[in-house]
CSV table of C-alpha atoms in Angstrom, one decimal:
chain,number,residue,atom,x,y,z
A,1,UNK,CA,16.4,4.1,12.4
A,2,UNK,CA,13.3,6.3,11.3
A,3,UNK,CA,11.1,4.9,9.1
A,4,UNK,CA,9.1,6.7,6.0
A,5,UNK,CA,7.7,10.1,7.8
A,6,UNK,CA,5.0,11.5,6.6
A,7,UNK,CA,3.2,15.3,7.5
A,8,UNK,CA,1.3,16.6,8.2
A,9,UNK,CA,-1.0,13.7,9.5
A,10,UNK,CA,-4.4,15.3,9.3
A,11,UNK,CA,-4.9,18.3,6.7
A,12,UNK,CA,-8.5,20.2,6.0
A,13,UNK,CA,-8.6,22.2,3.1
A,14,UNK,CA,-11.6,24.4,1.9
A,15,UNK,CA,-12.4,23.6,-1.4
A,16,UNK,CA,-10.4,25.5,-4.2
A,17,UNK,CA,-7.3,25.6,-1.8
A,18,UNK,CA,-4.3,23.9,-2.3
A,19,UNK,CA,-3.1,21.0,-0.6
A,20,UNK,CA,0.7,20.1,0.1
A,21,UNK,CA,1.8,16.8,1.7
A,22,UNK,CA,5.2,15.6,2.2
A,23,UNK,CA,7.0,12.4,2.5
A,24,UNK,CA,10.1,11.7,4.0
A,25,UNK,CA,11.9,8.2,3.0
A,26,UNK,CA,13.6,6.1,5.2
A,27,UNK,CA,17.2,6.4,5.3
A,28,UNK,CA,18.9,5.1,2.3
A,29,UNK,CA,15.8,5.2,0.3
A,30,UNK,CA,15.9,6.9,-3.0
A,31,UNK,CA,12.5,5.3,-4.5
A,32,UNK,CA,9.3,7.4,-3.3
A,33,UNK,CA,5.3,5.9,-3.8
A,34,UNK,CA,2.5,7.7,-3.7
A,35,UNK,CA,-0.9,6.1,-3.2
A,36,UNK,CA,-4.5,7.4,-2.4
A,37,UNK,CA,-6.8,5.3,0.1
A,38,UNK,CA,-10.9,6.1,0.1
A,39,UNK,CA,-12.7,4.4,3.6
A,40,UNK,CA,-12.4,0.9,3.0
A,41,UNK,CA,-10.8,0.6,-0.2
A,42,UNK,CA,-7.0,-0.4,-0.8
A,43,UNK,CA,-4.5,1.5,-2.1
A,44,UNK,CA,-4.7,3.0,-5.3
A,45,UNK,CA,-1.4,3.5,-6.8
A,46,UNK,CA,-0.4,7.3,-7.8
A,47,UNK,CA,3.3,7.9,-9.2
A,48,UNK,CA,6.4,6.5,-8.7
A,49,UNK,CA,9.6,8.9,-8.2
A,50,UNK,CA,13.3,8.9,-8.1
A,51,UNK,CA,15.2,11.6,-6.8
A,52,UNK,CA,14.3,14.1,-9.3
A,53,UNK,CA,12.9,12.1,-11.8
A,54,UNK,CA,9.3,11.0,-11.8
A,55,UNK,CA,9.2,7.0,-13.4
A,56,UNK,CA,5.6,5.8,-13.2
A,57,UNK,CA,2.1,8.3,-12.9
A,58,UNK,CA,0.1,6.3,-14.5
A,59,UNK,CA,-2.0,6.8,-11.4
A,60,UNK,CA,-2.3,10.5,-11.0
A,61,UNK,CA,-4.7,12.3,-12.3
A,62,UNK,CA,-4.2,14.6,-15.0
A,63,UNK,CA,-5.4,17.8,-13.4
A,64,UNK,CA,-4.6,19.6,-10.5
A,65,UNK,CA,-2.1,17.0,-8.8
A,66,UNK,CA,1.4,16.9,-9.1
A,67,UNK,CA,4.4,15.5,-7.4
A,68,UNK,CA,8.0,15.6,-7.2
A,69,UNK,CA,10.9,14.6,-5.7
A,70,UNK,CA,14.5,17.0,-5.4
A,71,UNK,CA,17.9,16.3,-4.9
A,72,UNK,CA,17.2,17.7,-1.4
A,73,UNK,CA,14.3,17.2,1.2
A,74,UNK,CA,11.2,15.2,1.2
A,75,UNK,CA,8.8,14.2,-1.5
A,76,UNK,CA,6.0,16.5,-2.2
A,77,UNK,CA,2.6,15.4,-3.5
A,78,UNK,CA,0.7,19.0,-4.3
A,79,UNK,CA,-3.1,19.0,-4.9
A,80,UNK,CA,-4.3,22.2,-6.5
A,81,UNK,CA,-8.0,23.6,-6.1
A,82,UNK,CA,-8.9,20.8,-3.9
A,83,UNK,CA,-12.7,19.4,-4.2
A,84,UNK,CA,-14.1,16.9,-1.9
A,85,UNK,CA,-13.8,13.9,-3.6
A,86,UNK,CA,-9.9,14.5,-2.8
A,87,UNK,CA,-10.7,13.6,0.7
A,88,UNK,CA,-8.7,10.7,1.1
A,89,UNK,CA,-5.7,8.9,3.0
A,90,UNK,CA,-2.8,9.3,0.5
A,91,UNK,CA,0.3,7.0,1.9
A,92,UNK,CA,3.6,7.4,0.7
A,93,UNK,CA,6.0,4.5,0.7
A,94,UNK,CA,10.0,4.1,0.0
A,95,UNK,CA,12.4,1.4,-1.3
A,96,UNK,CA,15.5,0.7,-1.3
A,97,UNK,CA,16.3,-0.1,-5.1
A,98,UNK,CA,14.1,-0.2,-8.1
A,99,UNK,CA,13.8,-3.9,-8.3
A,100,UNK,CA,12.6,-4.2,-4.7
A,101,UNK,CA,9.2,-5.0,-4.9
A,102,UNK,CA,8.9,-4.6,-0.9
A,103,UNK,CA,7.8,-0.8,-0.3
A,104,UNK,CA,7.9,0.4,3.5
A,105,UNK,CA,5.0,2.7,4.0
A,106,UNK,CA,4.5,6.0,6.4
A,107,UNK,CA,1.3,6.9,8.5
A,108,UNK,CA,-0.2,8.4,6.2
A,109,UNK,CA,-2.3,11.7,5.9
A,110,UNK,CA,-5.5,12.1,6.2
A,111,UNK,CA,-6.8,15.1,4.0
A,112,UNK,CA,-10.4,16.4,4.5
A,113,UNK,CA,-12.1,19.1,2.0
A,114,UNK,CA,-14.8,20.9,3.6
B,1,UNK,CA,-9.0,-5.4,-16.9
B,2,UNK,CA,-6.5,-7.1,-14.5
B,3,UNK,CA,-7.2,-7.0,-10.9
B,4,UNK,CA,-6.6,-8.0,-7.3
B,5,UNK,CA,-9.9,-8.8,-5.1
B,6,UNK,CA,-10.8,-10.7,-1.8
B,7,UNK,CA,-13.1,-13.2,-1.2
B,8,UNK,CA,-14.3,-11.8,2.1
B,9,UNK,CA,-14.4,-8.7,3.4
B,10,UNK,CA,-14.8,-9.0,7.2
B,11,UNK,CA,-13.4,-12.6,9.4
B,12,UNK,CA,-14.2,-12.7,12.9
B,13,UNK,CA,-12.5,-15.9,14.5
B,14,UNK,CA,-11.8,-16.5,18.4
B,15,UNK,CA,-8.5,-16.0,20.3
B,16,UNK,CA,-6.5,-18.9,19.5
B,17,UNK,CA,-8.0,-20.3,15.9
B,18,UNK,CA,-6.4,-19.7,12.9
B,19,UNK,CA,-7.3,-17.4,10.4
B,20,UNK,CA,-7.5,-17.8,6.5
B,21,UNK,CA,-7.7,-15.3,4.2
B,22,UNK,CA,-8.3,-15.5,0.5
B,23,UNK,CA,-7.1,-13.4,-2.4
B,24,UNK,CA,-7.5,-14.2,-5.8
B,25,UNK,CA,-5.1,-12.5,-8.4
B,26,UNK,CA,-6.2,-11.9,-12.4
B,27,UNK,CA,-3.1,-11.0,-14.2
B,28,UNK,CA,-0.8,-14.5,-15.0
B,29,UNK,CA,1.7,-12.1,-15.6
B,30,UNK,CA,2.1,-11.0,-12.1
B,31,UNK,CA,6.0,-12.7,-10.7
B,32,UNK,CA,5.4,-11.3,-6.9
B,33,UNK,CA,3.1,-11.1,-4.2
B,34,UNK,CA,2.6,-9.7,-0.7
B,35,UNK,CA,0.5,-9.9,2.3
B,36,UNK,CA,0.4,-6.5,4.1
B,37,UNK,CA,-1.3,-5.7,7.4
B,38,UNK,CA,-3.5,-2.3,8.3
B,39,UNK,CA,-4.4,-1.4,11.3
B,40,UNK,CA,-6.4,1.4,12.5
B,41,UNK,CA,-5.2,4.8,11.3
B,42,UNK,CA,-2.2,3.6,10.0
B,43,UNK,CA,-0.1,2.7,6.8
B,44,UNK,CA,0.0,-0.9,5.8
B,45,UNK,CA,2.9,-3.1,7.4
B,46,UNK,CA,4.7,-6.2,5.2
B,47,UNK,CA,3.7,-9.3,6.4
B,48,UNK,CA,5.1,-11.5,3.6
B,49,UNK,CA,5.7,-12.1,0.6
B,50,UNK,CA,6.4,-15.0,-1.8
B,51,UNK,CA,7.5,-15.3,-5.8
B,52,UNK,CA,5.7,-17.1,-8.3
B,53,UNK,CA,8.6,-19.8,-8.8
B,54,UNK,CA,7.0,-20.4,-4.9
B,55,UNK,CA,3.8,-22.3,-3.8
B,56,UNK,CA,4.7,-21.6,0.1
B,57,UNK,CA,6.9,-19.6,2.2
B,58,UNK,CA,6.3,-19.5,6.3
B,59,UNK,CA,7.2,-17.1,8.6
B,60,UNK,CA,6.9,-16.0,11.8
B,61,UNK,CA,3.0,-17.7,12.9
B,62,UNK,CA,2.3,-17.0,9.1
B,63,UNK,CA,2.0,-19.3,6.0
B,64,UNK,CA,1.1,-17.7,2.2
B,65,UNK,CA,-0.2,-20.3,-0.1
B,66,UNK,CA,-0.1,-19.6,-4.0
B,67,UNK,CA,-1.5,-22.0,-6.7
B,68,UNK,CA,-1.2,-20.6,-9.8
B,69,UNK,CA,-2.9,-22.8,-11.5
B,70,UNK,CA,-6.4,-21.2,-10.4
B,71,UNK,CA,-4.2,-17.6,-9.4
B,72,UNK,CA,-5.3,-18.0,-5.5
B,73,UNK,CA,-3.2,-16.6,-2.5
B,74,UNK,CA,-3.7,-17.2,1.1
B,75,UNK,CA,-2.4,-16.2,4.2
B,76,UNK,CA,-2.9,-18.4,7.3
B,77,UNK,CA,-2.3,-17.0,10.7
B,78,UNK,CA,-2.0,-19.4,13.5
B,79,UNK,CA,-3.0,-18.9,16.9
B,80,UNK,CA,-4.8,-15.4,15.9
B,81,UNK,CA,-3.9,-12.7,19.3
B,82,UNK,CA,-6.4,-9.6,19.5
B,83,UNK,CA,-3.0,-8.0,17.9
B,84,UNK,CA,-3.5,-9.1,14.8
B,85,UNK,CA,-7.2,-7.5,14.4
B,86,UNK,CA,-6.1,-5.4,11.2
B,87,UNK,CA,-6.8,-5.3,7.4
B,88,UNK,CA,-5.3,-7.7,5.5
B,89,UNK,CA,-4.4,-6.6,1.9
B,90,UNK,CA,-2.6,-8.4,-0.7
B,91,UNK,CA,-0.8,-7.1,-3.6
B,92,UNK,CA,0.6,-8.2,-7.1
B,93,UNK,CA,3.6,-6.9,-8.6
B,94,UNK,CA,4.1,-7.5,-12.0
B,95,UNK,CA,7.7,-5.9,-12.8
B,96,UNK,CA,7.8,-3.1,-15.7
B,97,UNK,CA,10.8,-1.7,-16.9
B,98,UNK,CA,12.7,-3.3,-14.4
B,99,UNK,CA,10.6,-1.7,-11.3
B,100,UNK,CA,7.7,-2.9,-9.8
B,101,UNK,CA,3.8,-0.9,-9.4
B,102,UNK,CA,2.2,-2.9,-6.8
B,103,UNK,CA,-1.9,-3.6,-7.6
B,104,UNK,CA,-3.7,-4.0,-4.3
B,105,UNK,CA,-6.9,-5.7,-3.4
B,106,UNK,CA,-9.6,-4.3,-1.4
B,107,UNK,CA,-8.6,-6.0,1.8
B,108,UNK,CA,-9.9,-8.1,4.3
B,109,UNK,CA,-10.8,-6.8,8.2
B,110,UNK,CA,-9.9,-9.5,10.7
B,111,UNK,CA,-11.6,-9.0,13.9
B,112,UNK,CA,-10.3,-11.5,16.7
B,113,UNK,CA,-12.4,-11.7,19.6
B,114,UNK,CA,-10.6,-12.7,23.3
């Protein structure tokens, strides 16, 4: 029974590139988190998605980051024209339902800009 | 604004003590909590959880402790093993539109010494 899947783990982007991570949920999960983690900080909370509908980004920036979520395949969280203060952890996480509160988190990946 | 925050950032204890740590909460609001665990280069693990109808749930060498009348969590881990050397975070969920955006603290590093 796979858990959330996450990749790549480690990403380094020049600055002005894009950056693309991808979130798999576990099985049976159709509720996807996103969350961004500096060095010794907790989680900041990004957006929330359903399959194909995004619910909550509150937390996402305005510019340059986006995210979805399709019928088919993983979750996508795409950075565009990456600076260095987007060098960060970002952790995706997966429910079952909307009303569970408990999320199930991935590994996690680890995006320096250089 | 609302938040989440820790009362200590680092705990070092001995092999075999056990270890308290402290998170007080902001938002009165907030109907669920939960402890999760960090390690090292990896995405946080649920620990437990407990409701805010609850002042104490146990589980497995673990206690959480709630008293909202001064909004104060705990976890106590009994017997603390080098295994659970880790960041402690804890989160509230406050449920909106019938889902739930977790708000996490900073954390807390446990370092257990053999």
């Amino acid at each position: 029974n796979a858990g959330v899947m996450q990749n790549p783990r480690h990403l380094v982007r020049r600055r002005g590139q894009e950056a693309r991570l991808r979130c798999s949920p576990m099985k049976g999960h159709s509720h996807v988190y996103w969350y961004r983690q500096l060095p010794e900080e907790g989680l900041k909370f990004m957006v929330y998605l359903q399959k194909e509908n995004i619910i909550d980004e509150s937390g996402m920036p305005k510019e340059r980051f986006s995210a979805e979520f399709p019928k088919e395949g993983p979750s996508i969280l795409r950075i565009q024209q990456v600076v260095r203060g987007d060098s960060a952890a970002y952790f995706c996480a997966s429910s079952p339902t909307q009303t569970a509160p408990e999320q199930y988190f991935g590994p996690g990946t680890r995006l320096t800009v250089t | 604004g609302e938040s989440v925050g820790l009362h200590l950032p680092t705990l070092s204890v001995q092999e075999g003590d056990n270890s308290i740590i402290n998170c007080a909460y902001s938002n009165s609001a907030s109907d669920y909590f939960i402890w999760y665990k960090q390690e090292s280069g990896k995405g946080p693990q649920f620990i437990i959880d407990i409701r805010s109808n609850m002042d104490k749930r146990q589980g497995q060498r673990v206690t959480v402790l709630l008293n909202k009348t001064v909004k104060h969590l705990s976890l106590q881990i009994a017997a603390t093993q080098p295994g659970d050397s880790a960041v402690y975070f804890c989160a509230e969920n406050t449920s909106s539109g019938g889902s739930y955006i977790p708000t996490f603290g900073r954390g807390t590093s446990l370092i257990v010494h053999p």
